mmCIF file of C-alpha atoms (C1' of nucleotides) and ligand atoms in Angstrom:
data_model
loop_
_atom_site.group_PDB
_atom_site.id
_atom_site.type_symbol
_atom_site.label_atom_id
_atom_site.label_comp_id
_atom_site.label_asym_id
_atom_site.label_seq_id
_atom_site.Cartn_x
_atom_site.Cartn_y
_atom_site.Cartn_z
ATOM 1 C CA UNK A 1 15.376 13.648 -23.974
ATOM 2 C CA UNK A 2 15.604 11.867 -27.214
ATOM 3 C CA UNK A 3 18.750 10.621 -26.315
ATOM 4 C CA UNK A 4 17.334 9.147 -23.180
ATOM 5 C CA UNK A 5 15.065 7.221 -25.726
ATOM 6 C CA UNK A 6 17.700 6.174 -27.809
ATOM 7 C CA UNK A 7 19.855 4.926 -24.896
ATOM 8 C CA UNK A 8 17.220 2.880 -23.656
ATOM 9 C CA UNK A 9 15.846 1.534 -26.575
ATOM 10 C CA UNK A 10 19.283 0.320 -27.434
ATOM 11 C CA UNK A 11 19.155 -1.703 -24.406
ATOM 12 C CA UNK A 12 16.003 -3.550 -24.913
ATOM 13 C CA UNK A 13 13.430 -1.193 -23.086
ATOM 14 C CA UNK A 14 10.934 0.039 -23.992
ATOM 15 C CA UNK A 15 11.097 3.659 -22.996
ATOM 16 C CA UNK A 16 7.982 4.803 -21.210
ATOM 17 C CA UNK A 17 7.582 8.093 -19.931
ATOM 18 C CA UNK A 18 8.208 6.773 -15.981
ATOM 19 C CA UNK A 19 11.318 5.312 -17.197
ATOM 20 C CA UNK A 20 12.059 8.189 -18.985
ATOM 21 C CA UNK A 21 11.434 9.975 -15.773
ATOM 22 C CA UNK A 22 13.768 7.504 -13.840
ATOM 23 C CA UNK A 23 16.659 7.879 -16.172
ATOM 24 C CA UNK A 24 16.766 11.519 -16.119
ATOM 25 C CA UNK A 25 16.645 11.575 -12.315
ATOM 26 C CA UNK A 26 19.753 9.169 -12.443
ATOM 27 C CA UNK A 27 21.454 11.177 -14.866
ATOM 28 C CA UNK A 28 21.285 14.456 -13.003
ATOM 29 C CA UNK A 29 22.399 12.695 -9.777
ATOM 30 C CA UNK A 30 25.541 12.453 -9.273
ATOM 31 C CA UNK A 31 25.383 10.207 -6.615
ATOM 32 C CA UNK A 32 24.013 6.481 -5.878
ATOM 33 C CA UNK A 33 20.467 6.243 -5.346
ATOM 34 C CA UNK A 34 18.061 4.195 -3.653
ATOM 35 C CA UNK A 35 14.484 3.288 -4.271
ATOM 36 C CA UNK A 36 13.443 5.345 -1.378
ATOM 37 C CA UNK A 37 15.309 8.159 -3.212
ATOM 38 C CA UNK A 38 13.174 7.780 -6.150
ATOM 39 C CA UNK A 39 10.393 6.853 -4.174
ATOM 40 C CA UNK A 40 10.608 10.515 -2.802
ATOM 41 C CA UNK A 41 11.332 11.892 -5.703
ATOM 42 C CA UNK A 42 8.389 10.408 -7.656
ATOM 43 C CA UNK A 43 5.734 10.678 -4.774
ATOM 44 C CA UNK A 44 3.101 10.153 -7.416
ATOM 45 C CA UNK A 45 4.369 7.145 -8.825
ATOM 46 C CA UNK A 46 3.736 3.774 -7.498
ATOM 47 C CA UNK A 47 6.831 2.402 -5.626
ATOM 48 C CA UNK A 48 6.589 -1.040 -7.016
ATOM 49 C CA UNK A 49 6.908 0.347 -10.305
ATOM 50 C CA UNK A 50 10.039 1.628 -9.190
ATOM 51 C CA UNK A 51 11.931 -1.238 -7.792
ATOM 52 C CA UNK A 52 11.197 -2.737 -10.978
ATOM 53 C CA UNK A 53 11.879 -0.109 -13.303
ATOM 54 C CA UNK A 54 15.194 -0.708 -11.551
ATOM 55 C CA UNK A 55 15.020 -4.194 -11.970
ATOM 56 C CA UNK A 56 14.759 -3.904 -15.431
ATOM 57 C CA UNK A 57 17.260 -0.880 -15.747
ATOM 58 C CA UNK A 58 19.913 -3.559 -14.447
ATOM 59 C CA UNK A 59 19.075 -6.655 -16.227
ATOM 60 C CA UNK A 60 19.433 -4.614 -19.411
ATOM 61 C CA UNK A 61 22.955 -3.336 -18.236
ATOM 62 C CA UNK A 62 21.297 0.583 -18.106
ATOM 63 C CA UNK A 63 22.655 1.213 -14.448
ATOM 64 C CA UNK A 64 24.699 -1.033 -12.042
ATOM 65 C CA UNK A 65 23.505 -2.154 -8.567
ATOM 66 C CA UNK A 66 25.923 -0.947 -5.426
ATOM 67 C CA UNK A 67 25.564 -2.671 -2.745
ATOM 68 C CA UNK A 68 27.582 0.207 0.060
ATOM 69 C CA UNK A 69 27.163 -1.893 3.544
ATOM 70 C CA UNK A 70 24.321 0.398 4.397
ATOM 71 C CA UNK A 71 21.862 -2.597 3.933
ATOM 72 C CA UNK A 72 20.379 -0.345 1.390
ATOM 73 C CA UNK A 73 20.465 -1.094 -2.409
ATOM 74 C CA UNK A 74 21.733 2.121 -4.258
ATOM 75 C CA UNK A 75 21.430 2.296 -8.330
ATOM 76 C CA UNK A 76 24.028 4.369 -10.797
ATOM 77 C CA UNK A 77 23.941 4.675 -14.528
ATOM 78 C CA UNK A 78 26.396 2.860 -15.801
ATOM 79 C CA UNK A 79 29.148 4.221 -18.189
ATOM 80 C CA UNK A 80 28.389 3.675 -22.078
ATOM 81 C CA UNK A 81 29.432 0.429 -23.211
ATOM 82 C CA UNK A 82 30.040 -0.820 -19.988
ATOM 83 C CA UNK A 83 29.089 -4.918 -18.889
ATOM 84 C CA UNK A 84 29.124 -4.614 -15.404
ATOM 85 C CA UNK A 85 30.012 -8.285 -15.266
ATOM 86 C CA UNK A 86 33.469 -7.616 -16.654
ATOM 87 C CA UNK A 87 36.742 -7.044 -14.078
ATOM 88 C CA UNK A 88 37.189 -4.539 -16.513
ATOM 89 C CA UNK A 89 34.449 -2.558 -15.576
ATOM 90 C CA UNK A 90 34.200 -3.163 -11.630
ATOM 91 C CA UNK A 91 35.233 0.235 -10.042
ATOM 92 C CA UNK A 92 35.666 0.814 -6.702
ATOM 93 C CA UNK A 93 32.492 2.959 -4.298
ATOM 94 C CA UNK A 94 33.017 5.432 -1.764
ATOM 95 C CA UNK A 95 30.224 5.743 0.896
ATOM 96 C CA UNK A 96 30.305 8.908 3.163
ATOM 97 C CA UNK A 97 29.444 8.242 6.686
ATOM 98 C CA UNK A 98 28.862 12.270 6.636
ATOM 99 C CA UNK A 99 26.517 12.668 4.359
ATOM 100 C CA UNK A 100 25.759 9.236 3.821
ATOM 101 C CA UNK A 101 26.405 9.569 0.042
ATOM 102 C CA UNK A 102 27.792 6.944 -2.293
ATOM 103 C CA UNK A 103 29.501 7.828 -5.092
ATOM 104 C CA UNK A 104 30.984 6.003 -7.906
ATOM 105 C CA UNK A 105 34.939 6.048 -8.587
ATOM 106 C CA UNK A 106 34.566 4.804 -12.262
ATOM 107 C CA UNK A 107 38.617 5.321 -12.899
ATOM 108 C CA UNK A 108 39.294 3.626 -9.739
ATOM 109 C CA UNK A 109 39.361 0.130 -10.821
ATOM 110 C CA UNK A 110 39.479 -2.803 -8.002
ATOM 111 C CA UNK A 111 43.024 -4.203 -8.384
ATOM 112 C CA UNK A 112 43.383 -7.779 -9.221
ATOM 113 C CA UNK A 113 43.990 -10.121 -6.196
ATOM 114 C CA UNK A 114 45.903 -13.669 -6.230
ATOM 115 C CA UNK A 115 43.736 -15.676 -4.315
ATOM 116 C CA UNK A 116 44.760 -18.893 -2.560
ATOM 117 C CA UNK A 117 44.767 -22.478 -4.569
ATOM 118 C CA UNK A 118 40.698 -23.599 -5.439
ATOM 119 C CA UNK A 119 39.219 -20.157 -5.141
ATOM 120 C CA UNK A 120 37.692 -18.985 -8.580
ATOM 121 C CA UNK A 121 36.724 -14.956 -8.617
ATOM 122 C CA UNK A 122 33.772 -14.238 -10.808
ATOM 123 C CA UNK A 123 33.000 -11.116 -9.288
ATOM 124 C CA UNK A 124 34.370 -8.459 -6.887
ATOM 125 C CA UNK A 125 33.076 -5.315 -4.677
ATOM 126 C CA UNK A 126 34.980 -3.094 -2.893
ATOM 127 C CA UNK A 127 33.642 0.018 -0.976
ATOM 128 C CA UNK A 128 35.364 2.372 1.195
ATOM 129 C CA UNK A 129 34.172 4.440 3.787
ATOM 130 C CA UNK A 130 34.917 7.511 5.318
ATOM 131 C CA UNK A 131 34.807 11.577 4.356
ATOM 132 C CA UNK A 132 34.076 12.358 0.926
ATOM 133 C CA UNK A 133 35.454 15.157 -0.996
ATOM 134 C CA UNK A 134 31.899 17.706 -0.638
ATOM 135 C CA UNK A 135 31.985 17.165 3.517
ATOM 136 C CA UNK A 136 35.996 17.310 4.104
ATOM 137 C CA UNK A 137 35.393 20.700 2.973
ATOM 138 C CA UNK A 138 38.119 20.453 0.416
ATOM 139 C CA UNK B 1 36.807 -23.941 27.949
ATOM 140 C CA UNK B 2 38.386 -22.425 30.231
ATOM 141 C CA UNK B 3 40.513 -20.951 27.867
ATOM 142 C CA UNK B 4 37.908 -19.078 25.786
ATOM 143 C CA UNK B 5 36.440 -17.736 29.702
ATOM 144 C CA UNK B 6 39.408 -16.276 29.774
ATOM 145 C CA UNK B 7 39.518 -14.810 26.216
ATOM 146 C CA UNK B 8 35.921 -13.206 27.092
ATOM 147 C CA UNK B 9 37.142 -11.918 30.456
ATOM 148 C CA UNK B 10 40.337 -10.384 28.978
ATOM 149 C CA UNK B 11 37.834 -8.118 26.838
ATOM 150 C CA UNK B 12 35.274 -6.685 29.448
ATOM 151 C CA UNK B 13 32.506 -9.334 28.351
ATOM 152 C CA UNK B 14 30.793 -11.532 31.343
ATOM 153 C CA UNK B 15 31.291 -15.115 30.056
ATOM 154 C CA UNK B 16 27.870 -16.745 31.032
ATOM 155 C CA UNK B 17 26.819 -20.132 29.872
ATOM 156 C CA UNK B 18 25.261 -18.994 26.715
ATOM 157 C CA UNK B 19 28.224 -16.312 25.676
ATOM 158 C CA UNK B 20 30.588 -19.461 25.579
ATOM 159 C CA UNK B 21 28.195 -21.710 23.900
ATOM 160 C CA UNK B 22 28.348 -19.057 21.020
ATOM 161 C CA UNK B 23 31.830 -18.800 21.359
ATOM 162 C CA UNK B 24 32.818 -22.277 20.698
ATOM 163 C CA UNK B 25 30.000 -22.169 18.213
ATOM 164 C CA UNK B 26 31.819 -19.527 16.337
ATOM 165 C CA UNK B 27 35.400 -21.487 16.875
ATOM 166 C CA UNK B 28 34.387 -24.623 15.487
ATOM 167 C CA UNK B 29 33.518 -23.345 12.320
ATOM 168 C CA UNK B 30 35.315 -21.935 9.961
ATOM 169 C CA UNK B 31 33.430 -19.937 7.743
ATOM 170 C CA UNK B 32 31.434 -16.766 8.644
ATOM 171 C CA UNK B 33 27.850 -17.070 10.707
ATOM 172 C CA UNK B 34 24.529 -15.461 10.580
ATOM 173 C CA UNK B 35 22.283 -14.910 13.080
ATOM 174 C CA UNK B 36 19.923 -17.279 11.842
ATOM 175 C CA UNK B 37 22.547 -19.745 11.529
ATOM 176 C CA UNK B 38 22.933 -19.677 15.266
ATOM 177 C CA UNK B 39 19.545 -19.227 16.092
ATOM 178 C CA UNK B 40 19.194 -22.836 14.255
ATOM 179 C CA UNK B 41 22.228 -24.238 16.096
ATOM 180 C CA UNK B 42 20.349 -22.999 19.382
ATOM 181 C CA UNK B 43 17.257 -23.645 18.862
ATOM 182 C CA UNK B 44 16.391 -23.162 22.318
ATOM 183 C CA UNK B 45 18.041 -19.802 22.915
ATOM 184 C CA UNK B 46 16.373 -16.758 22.385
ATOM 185 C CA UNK B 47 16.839 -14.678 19.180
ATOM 186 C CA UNK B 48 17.061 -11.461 21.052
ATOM 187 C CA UNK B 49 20.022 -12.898 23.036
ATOM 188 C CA UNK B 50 21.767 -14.193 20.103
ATOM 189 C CA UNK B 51 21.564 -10.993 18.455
ATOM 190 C CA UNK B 52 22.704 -9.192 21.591
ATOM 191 C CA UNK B 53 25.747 -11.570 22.287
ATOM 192 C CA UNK B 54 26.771 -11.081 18.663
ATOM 193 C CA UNK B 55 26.652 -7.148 18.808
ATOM 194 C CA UNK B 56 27.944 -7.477 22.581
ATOM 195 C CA UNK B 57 31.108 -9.314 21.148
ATOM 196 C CA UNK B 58 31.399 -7.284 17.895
ATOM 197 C CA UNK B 59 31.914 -4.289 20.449
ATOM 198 C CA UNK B 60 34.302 -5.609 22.683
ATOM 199 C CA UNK B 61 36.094 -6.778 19.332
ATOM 200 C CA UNK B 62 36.211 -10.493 19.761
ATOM 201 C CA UNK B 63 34.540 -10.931 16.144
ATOM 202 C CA UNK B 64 33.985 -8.654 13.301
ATOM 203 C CA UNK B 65 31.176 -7.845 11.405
ATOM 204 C CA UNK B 66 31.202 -9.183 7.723
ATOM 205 C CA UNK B 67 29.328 -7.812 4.372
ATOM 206 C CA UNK B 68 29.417 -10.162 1.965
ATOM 207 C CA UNK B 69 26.628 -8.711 0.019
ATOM 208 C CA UNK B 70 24.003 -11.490 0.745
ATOM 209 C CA UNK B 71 22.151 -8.811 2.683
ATOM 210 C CA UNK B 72 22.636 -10.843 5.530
ATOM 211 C CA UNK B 73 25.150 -9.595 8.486
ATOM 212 C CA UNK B 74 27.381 -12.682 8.983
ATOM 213 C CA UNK B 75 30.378 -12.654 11.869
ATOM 214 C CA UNK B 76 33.148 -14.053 12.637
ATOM 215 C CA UNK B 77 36.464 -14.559 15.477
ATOM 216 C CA UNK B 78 38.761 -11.851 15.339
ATOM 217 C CA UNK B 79 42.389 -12.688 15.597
ATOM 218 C CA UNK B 80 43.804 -12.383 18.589
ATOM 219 C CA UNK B 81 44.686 -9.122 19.162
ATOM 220 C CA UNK B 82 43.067 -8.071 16.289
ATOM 221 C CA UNK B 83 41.765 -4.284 16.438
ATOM 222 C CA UNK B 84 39.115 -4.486 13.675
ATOM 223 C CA UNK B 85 39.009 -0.430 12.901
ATOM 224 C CA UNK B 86 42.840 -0.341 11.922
ATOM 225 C CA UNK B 87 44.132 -0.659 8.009
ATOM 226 C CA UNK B 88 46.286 -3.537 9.394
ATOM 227 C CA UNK B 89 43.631 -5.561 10.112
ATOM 228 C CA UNK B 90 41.237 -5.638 7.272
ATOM 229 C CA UNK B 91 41.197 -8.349 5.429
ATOM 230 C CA UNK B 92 39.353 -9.394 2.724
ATOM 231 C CA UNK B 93 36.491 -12.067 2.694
ATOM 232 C CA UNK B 94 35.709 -14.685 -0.026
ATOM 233 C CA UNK B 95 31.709 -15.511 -0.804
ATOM 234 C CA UNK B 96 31.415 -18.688 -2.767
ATOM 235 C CA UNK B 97 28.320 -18.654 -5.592
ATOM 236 C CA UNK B 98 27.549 -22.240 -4.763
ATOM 237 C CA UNK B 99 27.834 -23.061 -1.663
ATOM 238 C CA UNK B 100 27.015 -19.751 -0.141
ATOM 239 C CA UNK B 101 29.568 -19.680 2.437
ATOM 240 C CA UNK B 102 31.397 -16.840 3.469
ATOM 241 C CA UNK B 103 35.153 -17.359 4.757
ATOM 242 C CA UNK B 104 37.845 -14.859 5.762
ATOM 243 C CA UNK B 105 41.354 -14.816 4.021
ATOM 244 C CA UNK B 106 42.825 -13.097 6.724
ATOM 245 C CA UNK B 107 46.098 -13.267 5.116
ATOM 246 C CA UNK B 108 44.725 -11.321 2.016
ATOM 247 C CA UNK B 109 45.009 -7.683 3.022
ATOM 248 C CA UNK B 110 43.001 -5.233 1.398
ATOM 249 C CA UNK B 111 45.407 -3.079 -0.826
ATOM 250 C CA UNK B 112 45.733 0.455 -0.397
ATOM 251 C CA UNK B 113 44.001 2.386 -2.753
ATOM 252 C CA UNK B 114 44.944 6.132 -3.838
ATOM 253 C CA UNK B 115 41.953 8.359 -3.367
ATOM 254 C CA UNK B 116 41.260 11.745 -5.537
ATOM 255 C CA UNK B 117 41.451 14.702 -3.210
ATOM 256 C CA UNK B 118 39.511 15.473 -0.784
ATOM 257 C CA UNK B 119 38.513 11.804 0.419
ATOM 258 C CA UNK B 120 39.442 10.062 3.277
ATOM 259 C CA UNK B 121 39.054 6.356 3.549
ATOM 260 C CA UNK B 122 38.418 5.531 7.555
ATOM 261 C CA UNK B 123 37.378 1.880 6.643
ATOM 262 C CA UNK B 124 37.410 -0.631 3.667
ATOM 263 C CA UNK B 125 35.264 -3.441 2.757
ATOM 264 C CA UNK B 126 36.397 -6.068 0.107
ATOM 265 C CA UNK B 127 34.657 -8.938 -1.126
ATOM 266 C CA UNK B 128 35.221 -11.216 -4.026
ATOM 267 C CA UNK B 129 32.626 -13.614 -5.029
ATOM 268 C CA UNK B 130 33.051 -17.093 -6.941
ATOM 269 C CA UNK B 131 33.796 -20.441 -6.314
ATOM 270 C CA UNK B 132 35.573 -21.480 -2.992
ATOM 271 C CA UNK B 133 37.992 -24.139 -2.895
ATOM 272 C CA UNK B 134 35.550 -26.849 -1.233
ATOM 273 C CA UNK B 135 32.808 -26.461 -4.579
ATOM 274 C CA UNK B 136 35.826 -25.839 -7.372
ATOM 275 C CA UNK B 137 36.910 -29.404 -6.130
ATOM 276 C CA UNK B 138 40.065 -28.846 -4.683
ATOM 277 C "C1'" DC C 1 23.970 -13.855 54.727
ATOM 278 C "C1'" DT C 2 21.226 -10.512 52.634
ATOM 279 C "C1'" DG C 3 19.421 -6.841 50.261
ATOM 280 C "C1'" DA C 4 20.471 -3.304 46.678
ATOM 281 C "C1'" DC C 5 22.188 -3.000 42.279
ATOM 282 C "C1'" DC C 6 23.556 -4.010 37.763
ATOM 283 C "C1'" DT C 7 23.625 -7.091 33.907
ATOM 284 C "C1'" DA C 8 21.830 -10.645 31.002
ATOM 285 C "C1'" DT C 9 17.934 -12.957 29.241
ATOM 286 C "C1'" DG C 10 13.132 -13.705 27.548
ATOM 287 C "C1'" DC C 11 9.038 -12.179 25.294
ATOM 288 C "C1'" DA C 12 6.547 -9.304 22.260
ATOM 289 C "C1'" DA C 13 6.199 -6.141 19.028
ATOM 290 C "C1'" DC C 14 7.928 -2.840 15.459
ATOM 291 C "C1'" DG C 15 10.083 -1.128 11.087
ATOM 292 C "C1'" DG C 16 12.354 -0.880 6.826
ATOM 293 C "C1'" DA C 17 13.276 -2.750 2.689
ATOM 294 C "C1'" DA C 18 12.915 -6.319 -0.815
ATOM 295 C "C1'" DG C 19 9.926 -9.112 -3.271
ATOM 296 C "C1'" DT C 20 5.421 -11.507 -5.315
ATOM 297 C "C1'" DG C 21 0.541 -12.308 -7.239
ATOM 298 C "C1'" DC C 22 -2.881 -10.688 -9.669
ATOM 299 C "C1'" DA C 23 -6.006 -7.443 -11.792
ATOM 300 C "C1'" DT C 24 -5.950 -3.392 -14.792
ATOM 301 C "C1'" DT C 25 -4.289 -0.349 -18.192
ATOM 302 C "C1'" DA C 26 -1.337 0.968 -21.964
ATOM 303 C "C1'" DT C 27 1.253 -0.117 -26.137
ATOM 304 C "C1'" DT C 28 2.418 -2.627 -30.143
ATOM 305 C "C1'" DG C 29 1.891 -5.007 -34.438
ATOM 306 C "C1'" DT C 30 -1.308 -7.291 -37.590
ATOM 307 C "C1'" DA D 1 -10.124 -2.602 -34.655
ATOM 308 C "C1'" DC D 2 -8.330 -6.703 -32.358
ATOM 309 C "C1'" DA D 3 -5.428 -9.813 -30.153
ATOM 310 C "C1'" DA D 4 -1.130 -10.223 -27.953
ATOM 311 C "C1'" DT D 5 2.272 -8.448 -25.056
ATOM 312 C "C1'" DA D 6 4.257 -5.402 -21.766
ATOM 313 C "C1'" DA D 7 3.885 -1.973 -18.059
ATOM 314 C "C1'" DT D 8 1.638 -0.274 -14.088
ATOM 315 C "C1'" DG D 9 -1.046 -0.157 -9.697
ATOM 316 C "C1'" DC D 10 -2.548 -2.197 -5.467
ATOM 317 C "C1'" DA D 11 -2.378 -5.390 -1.784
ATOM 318 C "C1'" DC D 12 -0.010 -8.311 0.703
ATOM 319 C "C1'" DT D 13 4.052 -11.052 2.383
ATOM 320 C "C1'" DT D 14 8.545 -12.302 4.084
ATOM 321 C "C1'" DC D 15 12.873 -11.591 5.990
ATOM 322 C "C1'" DC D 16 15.983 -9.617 9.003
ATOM 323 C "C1'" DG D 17 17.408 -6.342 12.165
ATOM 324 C "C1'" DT D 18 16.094 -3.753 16.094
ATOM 325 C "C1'" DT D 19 13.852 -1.924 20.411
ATOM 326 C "C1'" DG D 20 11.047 -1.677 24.971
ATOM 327 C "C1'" DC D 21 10.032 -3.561 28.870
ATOM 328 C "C1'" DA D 22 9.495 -7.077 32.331
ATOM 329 C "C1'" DT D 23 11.987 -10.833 34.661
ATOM 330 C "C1'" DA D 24 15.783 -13.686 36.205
ATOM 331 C "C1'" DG D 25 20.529 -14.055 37.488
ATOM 332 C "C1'" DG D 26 24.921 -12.736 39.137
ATOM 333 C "C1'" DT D 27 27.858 -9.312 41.982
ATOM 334 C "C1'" DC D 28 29.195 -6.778 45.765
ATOM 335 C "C1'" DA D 29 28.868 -3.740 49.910
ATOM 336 C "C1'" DG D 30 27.349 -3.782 54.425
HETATM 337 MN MN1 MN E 1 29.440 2.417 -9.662
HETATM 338 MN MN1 MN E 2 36.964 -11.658 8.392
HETATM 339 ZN ZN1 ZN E 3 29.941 13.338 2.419
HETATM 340 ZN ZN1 ZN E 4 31.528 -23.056 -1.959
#
DNA sequence: CTGACCTATGCAACGGAAGTGCATTATTGT
DNA sequence: ACAATAATGCACTTCCGTTGCATAGGTCAG
C-alpha cells in the first residue's frame, strides 16, 4: 500500500484514501475497467468522484484511457514509465465480444503505417475484437 | 439517380424518396457522417428515420459503421461489393485533430497482427488521429 | 379496383453515460 | 489555529442512441 502512495505521489496526486482505493482496484484487475465498474465496486462512494478520480488518474499519466468501440470508456494502469502520448507506448486492445472484456496487449505494439501525402499521425488506436484467450477455452 | 435505385434494390433495401436522398447525401461527400450531420442536412426529416435508414443500410451493407473515437457513430459508402465483416475489407480510417473530419483510406488495409494463444480476432478497428491533408495545407 | 398486408415513417419518450456548477468537507502549509 | 487549496458530495444537464406504438404509404393477391 505504500507503494501505491509512492506511485501516485510521484505523479502529482495527492493520494487520498478513495484514490488509494481506486488504484488498488485497478491493480488487481486485470482487465479494462469502466466507471460503472468502479461505480459497482465502490457502491458507497460517490460516482462523480469517480469519473474524476479517473480524470485525474489520466491527466497525471497513472492509467491510460481505452476507448474499445463499446461506446463505453474503459481505464488501465499504465506500465511504469510509460507517456501514453508516445508511438512508443501505444499497444494494441483486445475486446471480447464473449465476455465483453478488454484487455491490454502491452507487447503488442500498433505497427507504424505510411500514410498518404498531407496526413500527419499524432496518435493511433487499434482494437480487435473477437474470442479472448479465458472464453476460447484455451 | 436511377443508378443508386438500383444500387439499393440490388441489396434488399426499398429505395423510397428519403432512402435516396440519404444516399446521394452520403455520395457527395467524402468524409464520414453522423447522424446529426444528416439530421442538419434534413432538417425536415425525422430523426428516428434517419437513424433507421442508417442502421437499415449498415445491415444490408451499403455503408459501414465507423469508430473514430469521437464517441459519435459516423458512416460511410461501402465499396461496391464490399462485405464489411471480411479481413479484406477493413480498412483503416483517418480522424483529423482540427478539422474533425473523419475520412476512410480504403486503400490502407489494416495489417495483420499475430495474437498470443488463445485469441481470435473476428474484427479489427484502426484509427489514426492527426492532421488530414486539407488542415496540414496540402 | 380494392382490401389485406407489410413496410416505412412520424412522434414521443426512455436510458446510459459523460460532464458541469456549486456548496461542503478535508488537507496542507504557515 | 488560520487561511488557502484541493477533494468530495449532491444535483442537475446534455448528448446521443434507442425503443414503442400509432399512422401513412406502398405492394400484391383476389
Ligand atoms: Mn492499454
Ligand atoms: Mn471506411
Ligand atoms: Zn472473453
Ligand atoms: Zn482536417
Amino acid at each position: 500500500m505504500k507503494k501505491i502512495e509512492q506511485r501516485l505521489t510521484e505523479n502529482g496526486v495527492r493520494p487520498t484514501a478513495m484514490r488509494l482505493l481506486i488504484y488498488k482496484y485497478l491493480a488487481e484487475k486485470e482487465v479494462a475497467i469502466s466507471l460503472t465498474d468502479i461505480e459497482a465496486a465502490f457502491a458507497k462512494a460517490e460516482r462523480t468522484t469517480l469519473y474524476r478520480t479517473l480524470r485525474t488518474f489520466e491527466e497525471k499519466k497513472i492509467v491510460h484511457q481505452i476507448d474499445d468501440g463499446t461506446g463505453i470508456q474503459k481505464y488501465a494502469l499504465c506500465e511504469p514509465g510509460c507517456d501514453c502520448n508516445l508511438e512508443q507506448d501505444l499497444h494494441l486492445h483486445f475486446h471480447c465480444n464473449n465476455c465483453d472484456e478488454t484487455v491490454c496487449l502491452t507487447e503488442h505494439k500498433i505497427p507504424h503505417i505510411n500514410l498518404p501525402e498531407g496526413f500527419v499521425a499524432e496518435d493511433a488506436n487499434l482494437v480487435l475484437k473477437g474470442i479472448c484467450d479465458k472464453c476460447s477455452g484455451q
